[in-house]
GROMACS .gro file of C-alpha atoms in nm:
model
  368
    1UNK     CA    1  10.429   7.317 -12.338
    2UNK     CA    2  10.320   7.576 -12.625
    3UNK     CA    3   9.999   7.724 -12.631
    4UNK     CA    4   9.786   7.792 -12.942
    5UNK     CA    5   9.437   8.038 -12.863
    6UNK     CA    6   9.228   8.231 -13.060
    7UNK     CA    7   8.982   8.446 -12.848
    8UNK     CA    8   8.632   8.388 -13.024
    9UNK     CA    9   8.384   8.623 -13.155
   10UNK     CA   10   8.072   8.502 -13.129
   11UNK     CA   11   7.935   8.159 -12.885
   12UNK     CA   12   8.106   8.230 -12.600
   13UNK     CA   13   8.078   8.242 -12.222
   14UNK     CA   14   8.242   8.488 -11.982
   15UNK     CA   15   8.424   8.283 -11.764
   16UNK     CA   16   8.590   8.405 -11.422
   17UNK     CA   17   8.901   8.246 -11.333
   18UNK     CA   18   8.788   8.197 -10.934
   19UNK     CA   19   8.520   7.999 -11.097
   20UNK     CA   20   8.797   7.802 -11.379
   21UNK     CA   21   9.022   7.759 -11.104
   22UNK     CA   22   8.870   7.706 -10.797
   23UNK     CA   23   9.026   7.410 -10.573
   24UNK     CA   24   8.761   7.260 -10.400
   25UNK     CA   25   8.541   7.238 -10.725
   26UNK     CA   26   8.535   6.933 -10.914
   27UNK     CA   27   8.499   6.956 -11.300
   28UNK     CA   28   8.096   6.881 -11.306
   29UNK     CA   29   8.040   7.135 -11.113
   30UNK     CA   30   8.237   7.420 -11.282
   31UNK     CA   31   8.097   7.263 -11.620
   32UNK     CA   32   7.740   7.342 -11.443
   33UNK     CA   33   7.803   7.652 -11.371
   34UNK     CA   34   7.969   7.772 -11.707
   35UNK     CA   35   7.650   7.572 -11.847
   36UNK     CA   36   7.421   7.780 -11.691
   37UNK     CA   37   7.558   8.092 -11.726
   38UNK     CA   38   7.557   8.062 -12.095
   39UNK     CA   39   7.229   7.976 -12.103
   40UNK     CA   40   6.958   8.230 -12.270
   41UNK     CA   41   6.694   8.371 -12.009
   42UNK     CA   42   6.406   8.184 -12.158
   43UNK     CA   43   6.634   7.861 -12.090
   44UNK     CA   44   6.596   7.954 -11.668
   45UNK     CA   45   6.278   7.866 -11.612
   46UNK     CA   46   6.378   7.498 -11.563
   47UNK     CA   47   6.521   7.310 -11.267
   48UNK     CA   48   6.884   7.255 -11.267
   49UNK     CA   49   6.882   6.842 -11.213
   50UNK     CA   50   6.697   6.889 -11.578
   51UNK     CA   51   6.976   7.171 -11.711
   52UNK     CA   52   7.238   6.917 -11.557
   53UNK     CA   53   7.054   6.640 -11.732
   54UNK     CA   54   7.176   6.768 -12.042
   55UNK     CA   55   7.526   6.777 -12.039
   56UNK     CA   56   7.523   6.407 -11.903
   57UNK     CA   57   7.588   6.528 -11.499
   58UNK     CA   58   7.334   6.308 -11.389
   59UNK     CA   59   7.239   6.063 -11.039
   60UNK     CA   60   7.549   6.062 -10.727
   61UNK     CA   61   7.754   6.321 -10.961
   62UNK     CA   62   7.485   6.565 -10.959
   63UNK     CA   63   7.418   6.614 -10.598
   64UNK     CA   64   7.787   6.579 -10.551
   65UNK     CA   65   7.880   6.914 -10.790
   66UNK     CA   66   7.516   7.078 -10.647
   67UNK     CA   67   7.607   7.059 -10.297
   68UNK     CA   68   7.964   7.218 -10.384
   69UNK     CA   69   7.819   7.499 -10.558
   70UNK     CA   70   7.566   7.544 -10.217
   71UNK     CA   71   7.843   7.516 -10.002
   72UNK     CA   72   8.079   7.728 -10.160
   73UNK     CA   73   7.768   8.013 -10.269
   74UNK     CA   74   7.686   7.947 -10.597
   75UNK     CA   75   7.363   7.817 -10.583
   76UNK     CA   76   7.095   7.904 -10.357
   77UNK     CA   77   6.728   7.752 -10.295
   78UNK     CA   78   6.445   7.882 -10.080
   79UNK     CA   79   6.141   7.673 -10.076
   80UNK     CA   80   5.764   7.849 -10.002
   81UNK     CA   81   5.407   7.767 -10.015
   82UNK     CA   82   5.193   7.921 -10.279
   83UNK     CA   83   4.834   8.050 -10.209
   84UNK     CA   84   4.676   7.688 -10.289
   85UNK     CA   85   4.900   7.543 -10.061
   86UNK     CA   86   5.177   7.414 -10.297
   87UNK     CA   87   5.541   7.403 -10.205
   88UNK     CA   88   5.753   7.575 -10.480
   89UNK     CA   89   6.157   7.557 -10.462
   90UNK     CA   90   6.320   7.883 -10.617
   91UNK     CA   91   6.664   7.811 -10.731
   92UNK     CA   92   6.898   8.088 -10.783
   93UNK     CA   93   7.279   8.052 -10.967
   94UNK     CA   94   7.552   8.295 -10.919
   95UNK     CA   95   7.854   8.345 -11.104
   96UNK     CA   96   8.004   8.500 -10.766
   97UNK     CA   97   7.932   8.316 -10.437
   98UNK     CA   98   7.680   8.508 -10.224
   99UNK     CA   99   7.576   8.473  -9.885
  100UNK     CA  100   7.290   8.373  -9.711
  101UNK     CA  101   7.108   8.731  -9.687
  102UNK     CA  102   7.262   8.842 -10.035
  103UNK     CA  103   7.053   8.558 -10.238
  104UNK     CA  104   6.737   8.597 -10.003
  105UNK     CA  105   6.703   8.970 -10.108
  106UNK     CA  106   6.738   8.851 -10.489
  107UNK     CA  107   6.527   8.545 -10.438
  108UNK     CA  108   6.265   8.751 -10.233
  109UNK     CA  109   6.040   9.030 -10.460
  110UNK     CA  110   6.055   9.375 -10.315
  111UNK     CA  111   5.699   9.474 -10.099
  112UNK     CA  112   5.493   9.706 -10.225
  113UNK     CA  113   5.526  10.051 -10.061
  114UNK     CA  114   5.219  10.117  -9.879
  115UNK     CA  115   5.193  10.491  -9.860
  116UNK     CA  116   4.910  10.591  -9.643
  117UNK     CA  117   4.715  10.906  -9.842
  118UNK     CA  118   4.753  11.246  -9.703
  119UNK     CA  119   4.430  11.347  -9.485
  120UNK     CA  120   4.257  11.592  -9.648
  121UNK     CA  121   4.337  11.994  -9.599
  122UNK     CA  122   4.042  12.123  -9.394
  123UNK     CA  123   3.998  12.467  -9.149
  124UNK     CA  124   3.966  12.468  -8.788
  125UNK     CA  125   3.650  12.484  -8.655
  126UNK     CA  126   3.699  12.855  -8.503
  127UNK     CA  127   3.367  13.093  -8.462
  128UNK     CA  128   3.059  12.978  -8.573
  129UNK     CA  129   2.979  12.607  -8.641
  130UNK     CA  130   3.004  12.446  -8.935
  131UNK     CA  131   2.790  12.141  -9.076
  132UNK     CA  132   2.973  11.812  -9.069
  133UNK     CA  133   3.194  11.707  -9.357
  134UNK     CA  134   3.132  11.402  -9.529
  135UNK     CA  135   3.425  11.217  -9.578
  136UNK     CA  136   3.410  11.139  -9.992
  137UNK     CA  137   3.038  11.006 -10.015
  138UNK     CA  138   2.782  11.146 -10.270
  139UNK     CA  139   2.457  11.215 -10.076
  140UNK     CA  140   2.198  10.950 -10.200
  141UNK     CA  141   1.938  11.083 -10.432
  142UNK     CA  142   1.621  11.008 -10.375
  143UNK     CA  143   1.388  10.861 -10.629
  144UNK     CA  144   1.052  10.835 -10.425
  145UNK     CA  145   0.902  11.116 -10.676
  146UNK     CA  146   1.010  10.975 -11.006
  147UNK     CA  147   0.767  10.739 -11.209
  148UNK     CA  148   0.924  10.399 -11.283
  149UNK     CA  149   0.855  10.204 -11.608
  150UNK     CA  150   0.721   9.879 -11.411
  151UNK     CA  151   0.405   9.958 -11.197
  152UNK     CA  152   0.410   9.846 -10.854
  153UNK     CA  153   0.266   9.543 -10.768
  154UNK     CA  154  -0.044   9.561 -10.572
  155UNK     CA  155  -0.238   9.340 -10.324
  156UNK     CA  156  -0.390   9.069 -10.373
  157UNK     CA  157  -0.781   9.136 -10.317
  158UNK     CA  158  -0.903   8.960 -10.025
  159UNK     CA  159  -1.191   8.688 -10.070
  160UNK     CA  160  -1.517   8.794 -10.099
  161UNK     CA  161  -1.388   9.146 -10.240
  162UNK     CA  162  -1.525   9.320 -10.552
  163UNK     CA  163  -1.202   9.327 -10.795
  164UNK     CA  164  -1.061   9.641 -10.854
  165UNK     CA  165  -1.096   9.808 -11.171
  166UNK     CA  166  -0.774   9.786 -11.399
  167UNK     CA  167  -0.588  10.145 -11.399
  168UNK     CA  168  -0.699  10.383 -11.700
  169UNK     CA  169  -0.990  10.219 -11.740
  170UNK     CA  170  -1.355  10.401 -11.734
  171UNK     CA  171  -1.604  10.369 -11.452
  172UNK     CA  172  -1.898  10.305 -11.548
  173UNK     CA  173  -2.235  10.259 -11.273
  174UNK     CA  174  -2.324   9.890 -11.280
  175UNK     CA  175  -2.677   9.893 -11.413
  176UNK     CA  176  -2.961   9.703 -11.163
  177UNK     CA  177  -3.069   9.403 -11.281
  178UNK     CA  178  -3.434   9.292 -11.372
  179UNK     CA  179  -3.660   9.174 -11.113
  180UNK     CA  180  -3.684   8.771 -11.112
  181UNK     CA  181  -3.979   8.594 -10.965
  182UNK     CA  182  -3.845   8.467 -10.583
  183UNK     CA  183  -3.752   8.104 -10.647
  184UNK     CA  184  -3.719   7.864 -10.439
  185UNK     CA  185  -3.440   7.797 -10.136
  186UNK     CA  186  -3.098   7.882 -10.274
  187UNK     CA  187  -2.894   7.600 -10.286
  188UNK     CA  188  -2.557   7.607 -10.022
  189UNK     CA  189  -2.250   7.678 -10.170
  190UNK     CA  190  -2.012   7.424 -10.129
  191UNK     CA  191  -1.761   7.448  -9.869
  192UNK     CA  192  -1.413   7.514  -9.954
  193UNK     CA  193  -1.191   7.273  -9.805
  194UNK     CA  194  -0.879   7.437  -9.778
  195UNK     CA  195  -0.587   7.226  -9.895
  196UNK     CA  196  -0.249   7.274  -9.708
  197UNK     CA  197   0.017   7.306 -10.015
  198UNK     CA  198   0.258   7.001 -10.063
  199UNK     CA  199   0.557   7.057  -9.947
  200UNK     CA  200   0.804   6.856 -10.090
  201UNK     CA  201   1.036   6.641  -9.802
  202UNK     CA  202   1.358   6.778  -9.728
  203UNK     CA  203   1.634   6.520  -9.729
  204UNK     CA  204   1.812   6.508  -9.369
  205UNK     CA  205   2.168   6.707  -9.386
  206UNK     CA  206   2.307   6.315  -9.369
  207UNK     CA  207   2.135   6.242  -9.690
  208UNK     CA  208   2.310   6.552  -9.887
  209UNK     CA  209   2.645   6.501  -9.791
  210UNK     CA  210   2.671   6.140  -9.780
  211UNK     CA  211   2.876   6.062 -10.083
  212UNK     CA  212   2.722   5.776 -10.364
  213UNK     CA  213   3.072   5.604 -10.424
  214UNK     CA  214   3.163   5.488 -10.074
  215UNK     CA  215   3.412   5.277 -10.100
  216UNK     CA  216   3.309   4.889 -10.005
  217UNK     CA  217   3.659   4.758  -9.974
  218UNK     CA  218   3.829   4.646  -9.669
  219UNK     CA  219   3.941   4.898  -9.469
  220UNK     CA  220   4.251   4.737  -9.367
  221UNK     CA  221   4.334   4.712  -9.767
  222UNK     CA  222   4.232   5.086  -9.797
  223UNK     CA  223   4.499   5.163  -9.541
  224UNK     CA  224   4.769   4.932  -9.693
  225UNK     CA  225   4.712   5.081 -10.040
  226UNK     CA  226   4.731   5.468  -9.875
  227UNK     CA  227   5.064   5.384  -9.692
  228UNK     CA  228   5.224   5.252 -10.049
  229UNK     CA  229   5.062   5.568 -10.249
  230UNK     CA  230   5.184   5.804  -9.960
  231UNK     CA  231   5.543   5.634  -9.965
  232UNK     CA  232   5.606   5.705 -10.313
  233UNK     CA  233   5.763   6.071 -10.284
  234UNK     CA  234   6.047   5.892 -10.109
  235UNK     CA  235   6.163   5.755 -10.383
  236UNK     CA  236   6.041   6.090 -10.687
  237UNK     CA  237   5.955   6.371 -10.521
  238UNK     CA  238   5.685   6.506 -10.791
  239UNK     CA  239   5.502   6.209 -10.711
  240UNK     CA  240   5.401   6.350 -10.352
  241UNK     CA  241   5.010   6.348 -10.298
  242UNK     CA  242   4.811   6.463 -10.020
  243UNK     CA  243   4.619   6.289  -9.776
  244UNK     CA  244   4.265   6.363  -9.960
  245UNK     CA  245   4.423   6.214 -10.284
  246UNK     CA  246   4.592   5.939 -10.157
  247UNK     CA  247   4.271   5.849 -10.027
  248UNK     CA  248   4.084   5.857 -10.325
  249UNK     CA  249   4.323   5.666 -10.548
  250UNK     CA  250   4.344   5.399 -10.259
  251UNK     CA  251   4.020   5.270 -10.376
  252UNK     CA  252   4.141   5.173 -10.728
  253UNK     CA  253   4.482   5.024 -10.568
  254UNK     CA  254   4.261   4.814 -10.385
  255UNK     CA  255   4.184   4.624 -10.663
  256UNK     CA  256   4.521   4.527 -10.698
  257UNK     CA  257   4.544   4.365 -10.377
  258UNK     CA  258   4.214   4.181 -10.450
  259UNK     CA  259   4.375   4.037 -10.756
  260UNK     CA  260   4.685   3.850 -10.590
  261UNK     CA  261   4.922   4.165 -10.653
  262UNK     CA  262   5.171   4.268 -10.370
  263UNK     CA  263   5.273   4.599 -10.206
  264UNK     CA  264   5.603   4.550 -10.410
  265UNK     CA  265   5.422   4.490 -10.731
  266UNK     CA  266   5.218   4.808 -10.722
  267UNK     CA  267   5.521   5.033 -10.576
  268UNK     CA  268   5.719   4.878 -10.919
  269UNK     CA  269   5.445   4.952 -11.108
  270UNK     CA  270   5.385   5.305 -11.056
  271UNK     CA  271   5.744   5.393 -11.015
  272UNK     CA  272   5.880   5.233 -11.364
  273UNK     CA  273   5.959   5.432 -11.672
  274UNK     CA  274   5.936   5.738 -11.614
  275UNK     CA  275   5.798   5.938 -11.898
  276UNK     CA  276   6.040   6.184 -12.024
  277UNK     CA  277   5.827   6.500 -12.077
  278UNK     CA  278   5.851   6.453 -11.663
  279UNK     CA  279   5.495   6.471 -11.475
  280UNK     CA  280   5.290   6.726 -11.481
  281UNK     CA  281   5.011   6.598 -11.240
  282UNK     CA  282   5.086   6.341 -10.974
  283UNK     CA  283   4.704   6.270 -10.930
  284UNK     CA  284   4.637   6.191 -11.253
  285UNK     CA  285   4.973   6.001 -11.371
  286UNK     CA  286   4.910   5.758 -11.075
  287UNK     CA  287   4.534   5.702 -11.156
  288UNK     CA  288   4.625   5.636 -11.520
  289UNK     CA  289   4.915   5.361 -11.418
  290UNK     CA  290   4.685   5.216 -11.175
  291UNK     CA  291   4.440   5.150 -11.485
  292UNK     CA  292   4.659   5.065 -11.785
  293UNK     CA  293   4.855   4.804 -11.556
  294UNK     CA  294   4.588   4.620 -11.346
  295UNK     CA  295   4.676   4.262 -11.373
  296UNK     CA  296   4.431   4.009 -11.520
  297UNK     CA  297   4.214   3.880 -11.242
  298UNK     CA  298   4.346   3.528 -11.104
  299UNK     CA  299   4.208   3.200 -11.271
  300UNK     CA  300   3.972   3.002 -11.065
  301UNK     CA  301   4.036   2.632 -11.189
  302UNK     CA  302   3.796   2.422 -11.090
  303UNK     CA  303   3.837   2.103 -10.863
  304UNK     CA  304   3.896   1.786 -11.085
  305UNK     CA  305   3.591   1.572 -11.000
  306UNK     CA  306   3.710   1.264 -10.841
  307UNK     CA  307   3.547   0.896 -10.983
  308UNK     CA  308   3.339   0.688 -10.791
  309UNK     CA  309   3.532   0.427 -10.565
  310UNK     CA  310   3.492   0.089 -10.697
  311UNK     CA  311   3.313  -0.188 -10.460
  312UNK     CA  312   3.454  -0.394 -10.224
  313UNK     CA  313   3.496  -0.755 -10.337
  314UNK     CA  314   3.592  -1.111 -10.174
  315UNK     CA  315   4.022  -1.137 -10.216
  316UNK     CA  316   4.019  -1.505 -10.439
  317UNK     CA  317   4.383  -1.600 -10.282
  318UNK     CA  318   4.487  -1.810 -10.012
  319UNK     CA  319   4.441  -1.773  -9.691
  320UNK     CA  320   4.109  -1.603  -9.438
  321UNK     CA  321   3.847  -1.473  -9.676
  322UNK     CA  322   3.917  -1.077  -9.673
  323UNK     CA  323   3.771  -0.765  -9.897
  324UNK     CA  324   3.986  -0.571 -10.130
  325UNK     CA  325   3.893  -0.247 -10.346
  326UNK     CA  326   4.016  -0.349 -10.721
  327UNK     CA  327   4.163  -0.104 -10.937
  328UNK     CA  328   4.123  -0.260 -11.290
  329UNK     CA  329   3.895  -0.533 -11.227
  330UNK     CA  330   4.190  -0.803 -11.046
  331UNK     CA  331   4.041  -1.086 -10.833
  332UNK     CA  332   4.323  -1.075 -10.586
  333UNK     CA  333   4.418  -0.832 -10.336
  334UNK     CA  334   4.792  -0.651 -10.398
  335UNK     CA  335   4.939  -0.854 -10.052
  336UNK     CA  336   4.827  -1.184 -10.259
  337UNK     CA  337   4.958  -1.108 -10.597
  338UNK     CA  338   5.294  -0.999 -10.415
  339UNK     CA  339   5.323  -1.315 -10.237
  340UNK     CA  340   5.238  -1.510 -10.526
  341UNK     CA  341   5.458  -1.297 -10.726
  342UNK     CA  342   5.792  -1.372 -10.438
  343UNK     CA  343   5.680  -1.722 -10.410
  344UNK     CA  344   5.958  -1.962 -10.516
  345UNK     CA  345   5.885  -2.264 -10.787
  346UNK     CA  346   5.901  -2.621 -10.621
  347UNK     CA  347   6.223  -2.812 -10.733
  348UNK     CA  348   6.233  -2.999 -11.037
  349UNK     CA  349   6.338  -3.384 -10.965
  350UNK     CA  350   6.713  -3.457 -11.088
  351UNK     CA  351   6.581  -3.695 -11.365
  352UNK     CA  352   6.349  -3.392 -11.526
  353UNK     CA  353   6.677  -3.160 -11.504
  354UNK     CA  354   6.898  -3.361 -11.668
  355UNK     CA  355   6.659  -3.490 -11.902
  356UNK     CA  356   6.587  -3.122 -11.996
  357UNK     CA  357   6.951  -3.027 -12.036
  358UNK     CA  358   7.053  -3.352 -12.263
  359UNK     CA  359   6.655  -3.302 -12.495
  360UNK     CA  360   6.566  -3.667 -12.408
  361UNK     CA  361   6.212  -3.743 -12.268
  362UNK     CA  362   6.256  -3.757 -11.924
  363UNK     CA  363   6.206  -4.147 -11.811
  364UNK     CA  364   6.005  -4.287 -11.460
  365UNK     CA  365   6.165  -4.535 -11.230
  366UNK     CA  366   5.902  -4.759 -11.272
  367UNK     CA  367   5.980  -4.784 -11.656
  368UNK     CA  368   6.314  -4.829 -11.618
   0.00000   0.00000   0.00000
């Protein structure tokens, strides 16, 4: 065998030959691995099933070259829950194998140091006491003597009560009236009915958090439609809701059930083409399949109205006088017509026969 190879310069991938040659590696997965290796950093923020998607390593031969490159340390995954309770898979790729603790220490982000401050430098307490140190805190000021732009508010005077004289303004003596001539009783004043103020009705807690869109449907259909949204992630794992979600788009998939469609029909449904830009939000892919693909609601046909049954009439054949429901306006009942029908012609004498066959008049005895 001769061997012709020029070593590149430029769009190339380090390659180690424990990698090249490993035995127990089949050829995806070392293409995988060289793949992702020569892969730009931006390029490692997506999964691998979508890097392997690429180079056409794809279904049974993907998980066949991934769990070779987990057994043998190449690839690593640790799944965790982020703060809104999300689980996130971080995958990590090796060029070396690593173990176990080796790829959690890269996978996991270093702490933070928590370094407790020094306490602060202070003297013994020897001889005479000393006031007590605050630890930090500004003494409040105190802003009792200081005039503030907004006068304070002052009480309201009580009934009956001269009003006060606005502030700044001059005092002057209230001059005596003139003396009237006494007139006559003074009228009462009227009485003040106090009026209680309207309060307005406070709705019972029941009232505020009873929600306006409570579902109607059946709730043996709302459970059905749950158990089919809730079995979906067995089959694509980024369509995995929660129990709060489920239950909300159970009410549209309800609808589907109401119009003739089966749990097999709306799994189909929601699980066919895939979009290729992959899904972004399970919530709101399902809720948009469950409205662009509701079936047409089922025709009601109406019952074909039947005609009136015709009279019963006297049967005209032989035989005891019996009734018979005509069809198309007969005088005879169907047993009659049959028999008549089956009945066999009485037998021409031999004279008429052979008179017949030779075309002569047929001739009596008597004329003869």
């Amino acid at each position: 065998m001769l061997r012709h190879a020029i070593a590149p310069s430029a769009r190339y991938t380090k390659a180690s030959n424990d990698v090249v040659r490993h035995p127990r590696l089949n050829s995806d997965a070392k293409i995988l691995l060289l793949y992702v290796q020569g892969l730009p950093g931006d390029a490692t923020c997506k999964p691998l099933s979508e890097l392997a998607n690429k180079v056409g390593i794809k279904g049974r031969a993907y998980q066949k070259a991934k769990g070779q490159l987990v057994e043998h340390g190449y690839v690593h995954e640790r799944r965790s829950q982020a703060e809104g309770g999300r689980w996130l898979t971080d995958q990590l790729v090796a060029n070396t194998p690593l173990t176990g603790e080796q790829a959690l220490r890269l996978l996991r982000p270093p702490a933070p140091s928590v370094v407790a401050p020094p306490p602060s430098t202070q003297l013994p307490t020897v001889g005479e006491p000393t006031p007590r140190v605050a630890g930090g805190y500004e003494p409040v000021e105190d802003h009792c003597d200081k005039t503030t732009p907004h006068p304070p508010t002052e009480p309201e005077p009580a009934p009956g009560s001269a009003p006060r004289p606005a502030p700044g303004s001059a005092q002057h003596p209230t001059p005596h009236p003139a003396p009237h001539p006494a007139p006559g009783p003074a009228p009462e004043p009227p009485q003040q009915t106090s009026t209680p103020p309207s309060r307005t009705p406070t709705p019972p807690p029941q009232a505020l958090t009873a929600n306006p869109q409570t579902p109607t449907a059946n709730p043996a259909q709302l459970a059905r439609a749950e158990r089919v949204l809730l079995s979906l992630r067995h089959t694509r794992r980024e369509l995995r809701l929660g129990v709060a979600e489920a239950r909300d788009l159970a009410v549209e998939a309800v609808e589907w059930f109401e119009r003739g469609a089966s749990e097999a029909d709306l799994r189909h449904a929601l699980l066919a083409e895939r979009p290729q830009e992959g899904i972004r939000s399970a919530v709101g892919f399902l809720r948009y399949r469950l409205h662009r693909k509701l079936p047409e609601p089922p025709v009601q046909h109406r019952p074909c109205e039947r005609p009136p049954l015709p009279e019963l009439v006297e049967c005209s054949g032989p035989g005891e006088p019996h009734l018979f429901r005509p069809m198309f306006g007969e005088s005879e009942c169907p047993s009659c017509r049959r028999a008549a029908a089956e009945a066999e012609p009485e037998p021409l004498p031999w004279r008429e026969r052979i008179a017949l066959i030779n075309g002569t008049p047929a001739v009596s005895p008597a004329g003869a």
